[in-house]
Short mmCIF file of C-alpha atoms in Angstrom, two decimals:
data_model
loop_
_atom_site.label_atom_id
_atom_site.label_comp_id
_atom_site.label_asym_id
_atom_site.label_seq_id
_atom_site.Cartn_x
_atom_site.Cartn_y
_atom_site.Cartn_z
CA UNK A 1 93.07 -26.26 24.06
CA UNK A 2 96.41 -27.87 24.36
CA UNK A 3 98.36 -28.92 26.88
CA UNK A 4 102.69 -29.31 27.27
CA UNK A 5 104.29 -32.15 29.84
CA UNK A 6 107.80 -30.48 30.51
CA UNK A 7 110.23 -33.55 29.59
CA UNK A 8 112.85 -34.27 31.64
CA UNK A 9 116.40 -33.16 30.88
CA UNK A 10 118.21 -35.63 28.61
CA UNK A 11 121.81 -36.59 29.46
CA UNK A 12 124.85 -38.10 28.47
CA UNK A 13 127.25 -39.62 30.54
CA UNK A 14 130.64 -40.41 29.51
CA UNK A 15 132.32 -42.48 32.08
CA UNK A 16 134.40 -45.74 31.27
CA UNK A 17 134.46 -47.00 35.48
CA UNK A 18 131.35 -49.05 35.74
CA UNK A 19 131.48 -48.09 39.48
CA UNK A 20 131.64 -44.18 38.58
CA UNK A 21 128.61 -44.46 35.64
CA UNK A 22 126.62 -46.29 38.39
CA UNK A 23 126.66 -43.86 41.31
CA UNK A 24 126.00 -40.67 39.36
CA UNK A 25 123.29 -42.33 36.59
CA UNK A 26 121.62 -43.39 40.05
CA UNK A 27 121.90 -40.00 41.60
CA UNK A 28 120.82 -37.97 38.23
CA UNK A 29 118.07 -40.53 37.95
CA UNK A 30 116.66 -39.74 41.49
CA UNK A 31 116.43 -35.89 40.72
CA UNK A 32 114.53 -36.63 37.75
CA UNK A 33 116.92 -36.54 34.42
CA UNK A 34 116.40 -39.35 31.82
CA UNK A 35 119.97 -40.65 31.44
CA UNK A 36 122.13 -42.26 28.85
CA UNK A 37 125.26 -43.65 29.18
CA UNK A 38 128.58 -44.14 26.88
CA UNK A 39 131.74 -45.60 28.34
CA UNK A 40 133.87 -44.84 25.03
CA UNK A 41 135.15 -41.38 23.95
CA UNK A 42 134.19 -42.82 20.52
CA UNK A 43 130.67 -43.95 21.80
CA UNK A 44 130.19 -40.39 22.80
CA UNK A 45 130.77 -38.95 19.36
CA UNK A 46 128.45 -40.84 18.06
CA UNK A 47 125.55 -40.63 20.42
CA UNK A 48 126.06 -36.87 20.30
CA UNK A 49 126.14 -36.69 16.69
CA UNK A 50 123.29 -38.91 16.74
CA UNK A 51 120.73 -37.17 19.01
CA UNK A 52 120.63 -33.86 21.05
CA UNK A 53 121.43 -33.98 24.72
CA UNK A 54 120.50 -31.43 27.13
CA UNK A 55 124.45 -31.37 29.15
CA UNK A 56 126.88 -33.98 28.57
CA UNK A 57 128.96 -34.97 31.92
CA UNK A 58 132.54 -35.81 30.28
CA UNK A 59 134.96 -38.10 32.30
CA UNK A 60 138.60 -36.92 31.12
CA UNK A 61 140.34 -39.94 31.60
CA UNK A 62 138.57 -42.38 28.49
CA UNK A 63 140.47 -45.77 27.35
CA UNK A 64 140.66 -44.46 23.74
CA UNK A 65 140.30 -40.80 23.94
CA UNK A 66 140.75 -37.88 25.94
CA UNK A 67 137.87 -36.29 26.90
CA UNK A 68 139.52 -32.91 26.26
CA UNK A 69 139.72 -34.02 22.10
CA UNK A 70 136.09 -35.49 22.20
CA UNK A 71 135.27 -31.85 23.71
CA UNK A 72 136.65 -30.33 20.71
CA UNK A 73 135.01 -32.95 18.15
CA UNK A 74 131.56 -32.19 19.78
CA UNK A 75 131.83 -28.30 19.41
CA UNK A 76 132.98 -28.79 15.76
CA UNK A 77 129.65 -30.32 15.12
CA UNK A 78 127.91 -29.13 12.13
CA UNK A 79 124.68 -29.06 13.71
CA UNK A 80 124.89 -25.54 15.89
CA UNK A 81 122.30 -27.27 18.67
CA UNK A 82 124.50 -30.18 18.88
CA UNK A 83 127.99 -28.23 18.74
CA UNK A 84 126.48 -26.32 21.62
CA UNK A 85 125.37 -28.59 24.05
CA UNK A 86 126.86 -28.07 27.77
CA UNK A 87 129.77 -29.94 28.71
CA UNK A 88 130.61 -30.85 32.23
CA UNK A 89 134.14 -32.34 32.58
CA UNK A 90 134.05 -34.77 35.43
CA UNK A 91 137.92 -35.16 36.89
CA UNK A 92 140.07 -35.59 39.68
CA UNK A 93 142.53 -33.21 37.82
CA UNK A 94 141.72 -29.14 39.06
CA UNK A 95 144.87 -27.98 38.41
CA UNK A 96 144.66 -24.70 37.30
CA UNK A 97 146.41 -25.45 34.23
CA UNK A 98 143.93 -28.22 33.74
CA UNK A 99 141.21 -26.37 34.26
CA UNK A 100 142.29 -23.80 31.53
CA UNK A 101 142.38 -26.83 29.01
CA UNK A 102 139.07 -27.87 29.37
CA UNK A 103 138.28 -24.92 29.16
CA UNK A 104 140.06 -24.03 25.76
CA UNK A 105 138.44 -27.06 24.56
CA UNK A 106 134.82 -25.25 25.18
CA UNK A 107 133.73 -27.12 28.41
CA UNK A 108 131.11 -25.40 30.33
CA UNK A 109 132.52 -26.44 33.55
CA UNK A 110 134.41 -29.14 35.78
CA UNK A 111 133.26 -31.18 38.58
CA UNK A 112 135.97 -32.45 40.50
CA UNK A 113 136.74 -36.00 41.60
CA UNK A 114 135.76 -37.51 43.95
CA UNK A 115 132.20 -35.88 43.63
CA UNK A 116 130.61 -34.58 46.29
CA UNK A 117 126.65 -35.34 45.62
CA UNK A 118 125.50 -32.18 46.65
CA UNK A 119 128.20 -30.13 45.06
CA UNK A 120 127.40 -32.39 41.44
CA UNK A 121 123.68 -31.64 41.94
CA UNK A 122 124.35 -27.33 42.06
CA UNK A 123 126.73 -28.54 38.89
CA UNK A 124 124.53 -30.19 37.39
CA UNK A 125 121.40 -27.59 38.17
CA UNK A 126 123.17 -24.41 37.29
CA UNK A 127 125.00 -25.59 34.01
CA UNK A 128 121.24 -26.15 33.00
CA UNK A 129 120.34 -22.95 33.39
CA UNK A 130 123.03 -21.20 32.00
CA UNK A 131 124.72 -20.43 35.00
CA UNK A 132 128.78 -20.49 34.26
CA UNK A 133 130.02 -23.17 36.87
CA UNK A 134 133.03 -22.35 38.71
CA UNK A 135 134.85 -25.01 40.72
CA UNK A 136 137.79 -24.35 42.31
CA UNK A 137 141.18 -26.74 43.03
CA UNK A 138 140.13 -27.17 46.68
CA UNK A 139 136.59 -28.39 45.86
CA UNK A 140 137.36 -32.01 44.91
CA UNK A 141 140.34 -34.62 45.33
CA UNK A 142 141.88 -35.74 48.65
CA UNK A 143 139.97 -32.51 50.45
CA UNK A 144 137.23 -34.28 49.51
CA UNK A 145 137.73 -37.09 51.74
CA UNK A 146 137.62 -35.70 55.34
CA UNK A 147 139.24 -37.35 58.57
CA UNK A 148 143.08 -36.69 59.10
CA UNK A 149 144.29 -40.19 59.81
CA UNK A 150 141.82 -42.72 59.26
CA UNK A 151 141.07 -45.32 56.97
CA UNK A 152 137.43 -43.91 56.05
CA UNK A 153 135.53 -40.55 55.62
CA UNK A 154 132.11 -41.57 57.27
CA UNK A 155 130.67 -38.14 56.31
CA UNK A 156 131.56 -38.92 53.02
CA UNK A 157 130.28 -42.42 53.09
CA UNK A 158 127.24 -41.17 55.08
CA UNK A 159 125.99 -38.39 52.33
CA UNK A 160 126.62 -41.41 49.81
CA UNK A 161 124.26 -43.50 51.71
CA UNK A 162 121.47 -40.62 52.53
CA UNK A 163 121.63 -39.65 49.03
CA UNK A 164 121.28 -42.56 46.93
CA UNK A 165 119.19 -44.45 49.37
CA UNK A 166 120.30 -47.65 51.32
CA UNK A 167 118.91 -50.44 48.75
CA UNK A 168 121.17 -48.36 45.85
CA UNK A 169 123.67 -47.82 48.05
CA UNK A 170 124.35 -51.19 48.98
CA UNK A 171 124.14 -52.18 45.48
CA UNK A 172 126.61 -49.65 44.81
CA UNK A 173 128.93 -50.87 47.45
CA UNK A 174 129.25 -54.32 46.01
CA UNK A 175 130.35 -52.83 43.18
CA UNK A 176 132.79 -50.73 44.99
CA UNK A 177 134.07 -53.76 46.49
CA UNK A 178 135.05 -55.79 43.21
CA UNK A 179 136.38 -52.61 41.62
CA UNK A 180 138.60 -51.61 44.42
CA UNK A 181 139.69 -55.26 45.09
CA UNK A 182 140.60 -55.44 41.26
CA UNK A 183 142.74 -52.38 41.74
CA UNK A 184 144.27 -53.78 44.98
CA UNK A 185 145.52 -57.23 42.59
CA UNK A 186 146.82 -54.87 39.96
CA UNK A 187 149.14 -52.85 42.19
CA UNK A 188 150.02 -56.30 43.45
CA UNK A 189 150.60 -57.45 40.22
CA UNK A 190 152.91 -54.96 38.86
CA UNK A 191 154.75 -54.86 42.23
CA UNK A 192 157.43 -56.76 41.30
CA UNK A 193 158.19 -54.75 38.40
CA UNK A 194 157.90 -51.65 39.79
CA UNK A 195 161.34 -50.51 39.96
CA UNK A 196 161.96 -51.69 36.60
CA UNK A 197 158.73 -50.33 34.66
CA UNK A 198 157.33 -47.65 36.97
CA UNK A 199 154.45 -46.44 34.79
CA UNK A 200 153.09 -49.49 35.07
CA UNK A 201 152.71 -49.51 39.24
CA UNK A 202 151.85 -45.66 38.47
CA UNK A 203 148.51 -46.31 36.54
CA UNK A 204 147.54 -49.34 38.74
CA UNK A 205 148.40 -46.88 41.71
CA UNK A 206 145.93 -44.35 39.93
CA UNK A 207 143.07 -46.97 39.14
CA UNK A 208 143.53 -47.76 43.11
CA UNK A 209 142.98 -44.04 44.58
CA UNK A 210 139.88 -43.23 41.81
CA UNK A 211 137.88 -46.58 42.97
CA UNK A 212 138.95 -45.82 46.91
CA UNK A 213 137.85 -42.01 46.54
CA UNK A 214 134.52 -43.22 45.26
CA UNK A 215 133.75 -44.79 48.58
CA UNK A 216 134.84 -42.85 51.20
CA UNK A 217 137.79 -45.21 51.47
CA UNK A 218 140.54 -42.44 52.67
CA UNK A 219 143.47 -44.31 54.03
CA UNK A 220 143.41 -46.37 50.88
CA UNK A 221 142.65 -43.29 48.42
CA UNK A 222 146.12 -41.55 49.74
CA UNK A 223 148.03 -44.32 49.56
CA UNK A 224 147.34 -44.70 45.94
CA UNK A 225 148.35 -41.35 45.11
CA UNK A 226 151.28 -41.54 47.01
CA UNK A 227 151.99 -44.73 45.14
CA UNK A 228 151.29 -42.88 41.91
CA UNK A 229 153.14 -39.64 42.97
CA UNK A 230 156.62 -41.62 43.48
CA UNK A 231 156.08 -44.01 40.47
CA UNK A 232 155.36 -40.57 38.02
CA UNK A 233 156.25 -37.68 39.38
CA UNK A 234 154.28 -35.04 38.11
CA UNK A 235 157.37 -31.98 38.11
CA UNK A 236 159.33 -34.17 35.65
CA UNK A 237 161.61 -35.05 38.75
CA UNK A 238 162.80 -39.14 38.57
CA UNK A 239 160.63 -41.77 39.50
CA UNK A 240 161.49 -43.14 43.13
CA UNK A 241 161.00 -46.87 42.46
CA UNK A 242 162.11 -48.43 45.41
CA UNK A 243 159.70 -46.34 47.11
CA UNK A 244 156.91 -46.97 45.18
CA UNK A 245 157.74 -50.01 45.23
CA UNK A 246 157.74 -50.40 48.81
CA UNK A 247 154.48 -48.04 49.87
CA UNK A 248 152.72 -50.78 47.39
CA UNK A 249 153.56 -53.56 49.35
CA UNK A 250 151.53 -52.08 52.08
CA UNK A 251 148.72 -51.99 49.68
CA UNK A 252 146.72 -55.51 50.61
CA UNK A 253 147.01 -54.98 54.78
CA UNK A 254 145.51 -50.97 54.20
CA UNK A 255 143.16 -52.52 52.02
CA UNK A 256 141.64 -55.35 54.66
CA UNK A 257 142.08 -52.99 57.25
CA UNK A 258 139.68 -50.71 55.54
CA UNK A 259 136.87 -53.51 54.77
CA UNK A 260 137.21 -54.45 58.57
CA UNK A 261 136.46 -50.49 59.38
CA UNK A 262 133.97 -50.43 56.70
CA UNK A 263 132.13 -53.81 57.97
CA UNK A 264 132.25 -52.01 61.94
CA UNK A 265 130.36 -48.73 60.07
CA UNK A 266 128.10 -50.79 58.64
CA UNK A 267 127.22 -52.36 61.39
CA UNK A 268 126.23 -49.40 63.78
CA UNK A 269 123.88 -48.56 61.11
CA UNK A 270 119.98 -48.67 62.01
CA UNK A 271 118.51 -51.61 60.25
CA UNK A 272 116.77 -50.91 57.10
#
Protein backbone atom coordinates (compact mmCIF):
# COMPACT_ATOMS: atom_id res chain seq x y z
CA UNK A 1 0.00 0.00 0.00
CA UNK A 2 1.18 3.42 -0.84
CA UNK A 3 0.85 6.47 0.52
CA UNK A 4 0.90 10.48 -1.24
CA UNK A 5 2.12 13.72 1.04
CA UNK A 6 0.26 16.59 -0.91
CA UNK A 7 3.33 19.09 -1.61
CA UNK A 8 2.92 22.43 -1.10
CA UNK A 9 2.22 24.85 -3.93
CA UNK A 10 5.42 26.07 -5.59
CA UNK A 11 5.77 29.79 -6.40
CA UNK A 12 7.49 32.37 -8.10
CA UNK A 13 7.77 35.74 -7.14
CA UNK A 14 8.87 38.41 -9.33
CA UNK A 15 9.42 41.52 -7.40
CA UNK A 16 12.62 43.81 -7.78
CA UNK A 17 11.72 46.04 -4.10
CA UNK A 18 13.46 44.01 -1.49
CA UNK A 19 10.83 45.51 0.91
CA UNK A 20 7.83 44.22 -1.42
CA UNK A 21 9.55 40.40 -2.01
CA UNK A 22 9.89 40.38 1.83
CA UNK A 23 6.37 41.05 3.07
CA UNK A 24 4.52 38.79 0.64
CA UNK A 25 7.36 35.69 0.57
CA UNK A 26 6.68 36.04 4.49
CA UNK A 27 2.96 36.07 4.17
CA UNK A 28 2.81 33.14 1.34
CA UNK A 29 5.27 31.32 3.55
CA UNK A 30 2.92 31.45 6.65
CA UNK A 31 -0.09 29.91 4.64
CA UNK A 32 2.02 27.17 3.64
CA UNK A 33 3.48 27.74 -0.15
CA UNK A 34 7.20 26.89 -0.74
CA UNK A 35 8.43 30.14 -2.34
CA UNK A 36 11.02 31.29 -4.76
CA UNK A 37 12.02 34.49 -5.55
CA UNK A 38 13.46 36.47 -8.79
CA UNK A 39 13.96 40.21 -8.71
CA UNK A 40 14.82 40.39 -12.62
CA UNK A 41 12.27 40.11 -15.48
CA UNK A 42 15.20 38.16 -17.03
CA UNK A 43 15.67 35.99 -13.81
CA UNK A 44 12.08 35.08 -14.23
CA UNK A 45 12.44 33.70 -17.72
CA UNK A 46 14.78 31.64 -16.77
CA UNK A 47 13.54 30.11 -13.58
CA UNK A 48 10.28 29.52 -15.43
CA UNK A 49 11.84 27.96 -18.29
CA UNK A 50 13.84 26.10 -15.92
CA UNK A 51 11.29 24.44 -13.59
CA UNK A 52 7.42 24.38 -13.30
CA UNK A 53 5.75 26.70 -10.86
CA UNK A 54 2.39 26.28 -9.57
CA UNK A 55 1.27 30.56 -10.07
CA UNK A 56 3.77 33.07 -10.70
CA UNK A 57 2.99 36.59 -8.81
CA UNK A 58 4.42 39.17 -11.55
CA UNK A 59 5.40 42.74 -10.33
CA UNK A 60 4.84 45.05 -13.56
CA UNK A 61 7.22 47.54 -12.87
CA UNK A 62 10.89 45.30 -13.37
CA UNK A 63 14.37 47.33 -13.84
CA UNK A 64 14.94 45.57 -17.22
CA UNK A 65 11.63 44.39 -18.34
CA UNK A 66 8.10 44.88 -18.21
CA UNK A 67 6.32 42.40 -16.65
CA UNK A 68 3.62 42.66 -19.33
CA UNK A 69 6.57 41.30 -22.16
CA UNK A 70 7.91 38.61 -19.65
CA UNK A 71 4.01 37.61 -19.53
CA UNK A 72 4.07 37.09 -23.13
CA UNK A 73 7.64 35.25 -23.20
CA UNK A 74 6.28 32.79 -20.51
CA UNK A 75 3.03 31.83 -22.48
CA UNK A 76 5.18 31.36 -25.65
CA UNK A 77 6.92 28.61 -23.83
CA UNK A 78 7.34 25.50 -25.69
CA UNK A 79 6.60 23.40 -22.88
CA UNK A 80 2.46 23.61 -22.73
CA UNK A 81 2.72 23.04 -18.59
CA UNK A 82 5.12 25.80 -18.40
CA UNK A 83 3.39 28.23 -21.06
CA UNK A 84 0.37 27.68 -18.86
CA UNK A 85 1.23 28.39 -15.54
CA UNK A 86 -1.04 31.16 -13.67
CA UNK A 87 0.09 34.56 -13.69
CA UNK A 88 -0.82 37.06 -11.07
CA UNK A 89 0.23 40.64 -12.00
CA UNK A 90 1.01 42.45 -8.81
CA UNK A 91 0.55 46.52 -9.51
CA UNK A 92 -0.46 49.71 -8.32
CA UNK A 93 -1.71 50.38 -11.94
CA UNK A 94 -5.86 49.16 -12.20
CA UNK A 95 -6.65 51.28 -14.77
CA UNK A 96 -8.99 49.75 -16.82
CA UNK A 97 -6.91 50.11 -19.75
CA UNK A 98 -4.19 48.49 -17.76
CA UNK A 99 -5.99 45.89 -16.71
CA UNK A 100 -6.97 44.95 -20.36
CA UNK A 101 -3.11 44.72 -21.12
CA UNK A 102 -2.28 42.30 -18.75
CA UNK A 103 -4.76 40.76 -19.68
CA UNK A 104 -3.96 40.57 -23.54
CA UNK A 105 -0.68 39.45 -22.42
CA UNK A 106 -2.47 36.13 -20.82
CA UNK A 107 -2.35 37.10 -17.06
CA UNK A 108 -4.71 35.23 -14.95
CA UNK A 109 -5.37 38.12 -12.80
CA UNK A 110 -4.11 41.44 -10.98
CA UNK A 111 -3.63 42.21 -7.45
CA UNK A 112 -3.50 45.70 -6.86
CA UNK A 113 -0.93 47.78 -5.00
CA UNK A 114 -0.70 48.36 -2.09
CA UNK A 115 -1.89 44.73 -1.18
CA UNK A 116 -4.26 44.19 1.14
CA UNK A 117 -3.17 40.69 2.95
CA UNK A 118 -6.40 39.32 3.05
CA UNK A 119 -7.52 40.41 -0.35
CA UNK A 120 -3.78 38.73 -1.80
CA UNK A 121 -4.59 35.56 0.18
CA UNK A 122 -8.45 35.05 -1.79
CA UNK A 123 -5.93 36.03 -4.94
CA UNK A 124 -3.71 33.92 -4.30
CA UNK A 125 -6.29 30.89 -3.15
CA UNK A 126 -8.71 31.18 -5.99
CA UNK A 127 -6.14 31.64 -8.95
CA UNK A 128 -5.07 28.11 -7.58
CA UNK A 129 -8.06 26.67 -8.11
CA UNK A 130 -9.00 27.91 -11.24
CA UNK A 131 -11.15 30.48 -10.12
CA UNK A 132 -10.84 33.66 -12.73
CA UNK A 133 -9.76 36.56 -10.30
CA UNK A 134 -11.44 39.75 -10.76
CA UNK A 135 -10.11 42.89 -9.09
CA UNK A 136 -11.53 45.95 -9.64
CA UNK A 137 -9.85 49.80 -9.87
CA UNK A 138 -11.19 50.61 -6.37
CA UNK A 139 -9.64 47.52 -4.72
CA UNK A 140 -6.03 48.72 -4.38
CA UNK A 141 -4.01 52.15 -4.53
CA UNK A 142 -4.65 55.22 -2.34
CA UNK A 143 -8.30 53.52 -1.29
CA UNK A 144 -6.23 51.21 0.10
CA UNK A 145 -4.84 53.36 2.66
CA UNK A 146 -7.78 54.47 4.91
CA UNK A 147 -7.91 57.71 7.20
CA UNK A 148 -8.84 61.07 5.39
CA UNK A 149 -6.14 63.34 6.71
CA UNK A 150 -3.59 61.64 8.56
CA UNK A 151 -0.19 60.68 8.24
CA UNK A 152 -0.90 56.77 8.83
CA UNK A 153 -3.60 54.07 8.13
CA UNK A 154 -3.40 52.12 11.53
CA UNK A 155 -5.92 49.56 10.17
CA UNK A 156 -3.68 49.09 7.52
CA UNK A 157 -0.61 48.94 9.62
CA UNK A 158 -2.58 46.87 12.19
CA UNK A 159 -3.68 43.86 9.61
CA UNK A 160 0.16 44.09 8.58
CA UNK A 161 1.14 43.44 12.07
CA UNK A 162 -1.71 40.64 12.97
CA UNK A 163 -0.89 38.99 9.83
CA UNK A 164 2.67 38.54 9.57
CA UNK A 165 3.22 38.31 13.24
CA UNK A 166 5.08 40.95 15.45
CA UNK A 167 8.79 39.37 15.31
CA UNK A 168 8.29 39.50 11.12
CA UNK A 169 6.70 42.47 11.31
CA UNK A 170 9.20 44.34 13.02
CA UNK A 171 11.75 42.89 10.86
CA UNK A 172 9.78 44.06 8.08
CA UNK A 173 9.53 47.53 9.39
CA UNK A 174 13.24 48.08 9.51
CA UNK A 175 13.26 47.40 6.20
CA UNK A 176 10.49 49.73 5.50
CA UNK A 177 12.40 52.29 7.19
CA UNK A 178 15.73 52.23 5.01
CA UNK A 179 13.66 51.85 1.85
CA UNK A 180 11.38 54.71 2.46
CA UNK A 181 14.24 56.90 3.87
CA UNK A 182 16.22 56.06 0.56
CA UNK A 183 13.24 57.31 -1.39
CA UNK A 184 12.88 60.40 0.86
CA UNK A 185 17.02 61.34 -0.21
CA UNK A 186 16.17 60.69 -3.84
CA UNK A 187 13.28 63.13 -4.12
CA UNK A 188 15.68 65.35 -2.23
CA UNK A 189 18.23 64.74 -4.53
CA UNK A 190 16.63 65.47 -7.74
CA UNK A 191 14.88 68.50 -6.15
CA UNK A 192 16.93 70.90 -7.47
CA UNK A 193 16.52 69.76 -10.86
CA UNK A 194 13.15 69.30 -10.89
CA UNK A 195 11.98 72.03 -12.97
CA UNK A 196 14.60 71.41 -15.37
CA UNK A 197 14.42 67.43 -15.75
CA UNK A 198 11.00 66.53 -14.35
CA UNK A 199 11.05 62.78 -15.03
CA UNK A 200 13.62 62.54 -12.90
CA UNK A 201 11.66 64.04 -9.52
CA UNK A 202 8.67 61.95 -11.21
CA UNK A 203 10.25 58.40 -10.72
CA UNK A 204 11.88 59.33 -7.34
CA UNK A 205 8.28 60.72 -6.50
CA UNK A 206 6.97 57.15 -7.60
CA UNK A 207 9.72 55.04 -5.70
CA UNK A 208 8.51 57.37 -2.60
CA UNK A 209 4.55 56.56 -2.68
CA UNK A 210 5.24 52.47 -3.54
CA UNK A 211 7.68 52.15 -0.30
CA UNK A 212 5.10 54.58 1.86
CA UNK A 213 1.97 52.48 0.61
CA UNK A 214 3.72 49.37 1.82
CA UNK A 215 3.54 50.57 5.37
CA UNK A 216 0.55 52.15 6.04
CA UNK A 217 2.42 55.42 5.68
CA UNK A 218 -0.66 57.58 4.08
CA UNK A 219 0.26 61.19 4.37
CA UNK A 220 3.58 60.30 2.83
CA UNK A 221 2.07 57.77 0.11
CA UNK A 222 -0.18 60.87 -1.35
CA UNK A 223 2.29 63.16 -1.35
CA UNK A 224 4.37 61.09 -3.61
CA UNK A 225 1.80 60.71 -6.10
CA UNK A 226 0.98 64.11 -6.06
CA UNK A 227 4.66 64.74 -6.57
CA UNK A 228 4.60 62.25 -9.42
CA UNK A 229 1.20 63.45 -10.85
CA UNK A 230 2.61 67.18 -11.44
CA UNK A 231 6.16 66.03 -12.50
CA UNK A 232 4.33 63.43 -15.38
CA UNK A 233 1.12 64.04 -15.95
CA UNK A 234 -0.55 61.10 -16.97
CA UNK A 235 -3.31 62.95 -19.77
CA UNK A 236 -0.26 64.13 -21.77
CA UNK A 237 -1.03 67.68 -20.21
CA UNK A 238 2.62 69.70 -19.32
CA UNK A 239 4.54 68.93 -16.45
CA UNK A 240 3.99 71.62 -13.58
CA UNK A 241 7.60 71.88 -12.35
CA UNK A 242 7.53 74.54 -10.04
CA UNK A 243 4.94 72.66 -8.35
CA UNK A 244 6.49 69.58 -8.15
CA UNK A 245 9.11 71.11 -7.32
CA UNK A 246 7.75 72.78 -4.43
CA UNK A 247 5.25 69.82 -2.91
CA UNK A 248 8.89 67.95 -2.81
CA UNK A 249 10.37 70.25 -0.63
CA UNK A 250 7.82 69.31 1.89
CA UNK A 251 8.95 65.82 1.45
CA UNK A 252 11.65 65.44 4.59
CA UNK A 253 9.19 67.37 7.41
CA UNK A 254 5.98 64.77 6.12
CA UNK A 255 8.44 62.20 6.28
CA UNK A 256 9.70 62.79 10.20
CA UNK A 257 6.39 63.68 11.01
CA UNK A 258 5.26 60.28 10.02
CA UNK A 259 8.16 58.26 11.98
CA UNK A 260 7.16 60.46 15.07
CA UNK A 261 3.32 59.12 14.50
CA UNK A 262 4.60 55.80 13.69
CA UNK A 263 7.01 55.65 16.96
CA UNK A 264 3.53 57.02 19.20
CA UNK A 265 1.59 53.71 17.42
CA UNK A 266 4.14 51.69 18.31
CA UNK A 267 4.23 52.55 21.48
CA UNK A 268 0.51 51.96 22.62
CA UNK A 269 1.11 48.55 21.45
CA UNK A 270 0.88 45.62 24.17
CA UNK A 271 4.33 44.35 24.75
CA UNK A 272 5.27 41.30 22.96
Amino acid sequence: MTSSISQPHHVLLVEDVLVNRRVAAAFLTRQGYRVSEAVTGGEALDMSAADRFDLILLDIRLPDMDGVDVASRIRAFPDPLRAQVPILALTANVFPDDIKRYRAAGMNGVVAKPIQLEQFRMAVASVLQSTPVVVSVDSGGASALRGDGAALDEDFIAERLRTLGRSTFDTILQLGKRSIAGAVADVAATCDQGEQAPLALAKAAHRLAGAASNFGFRGLFLLGQKIETLADPRDGAEPQGHAAVTAAATVPMVYEQTLQELDSWLARLPPV
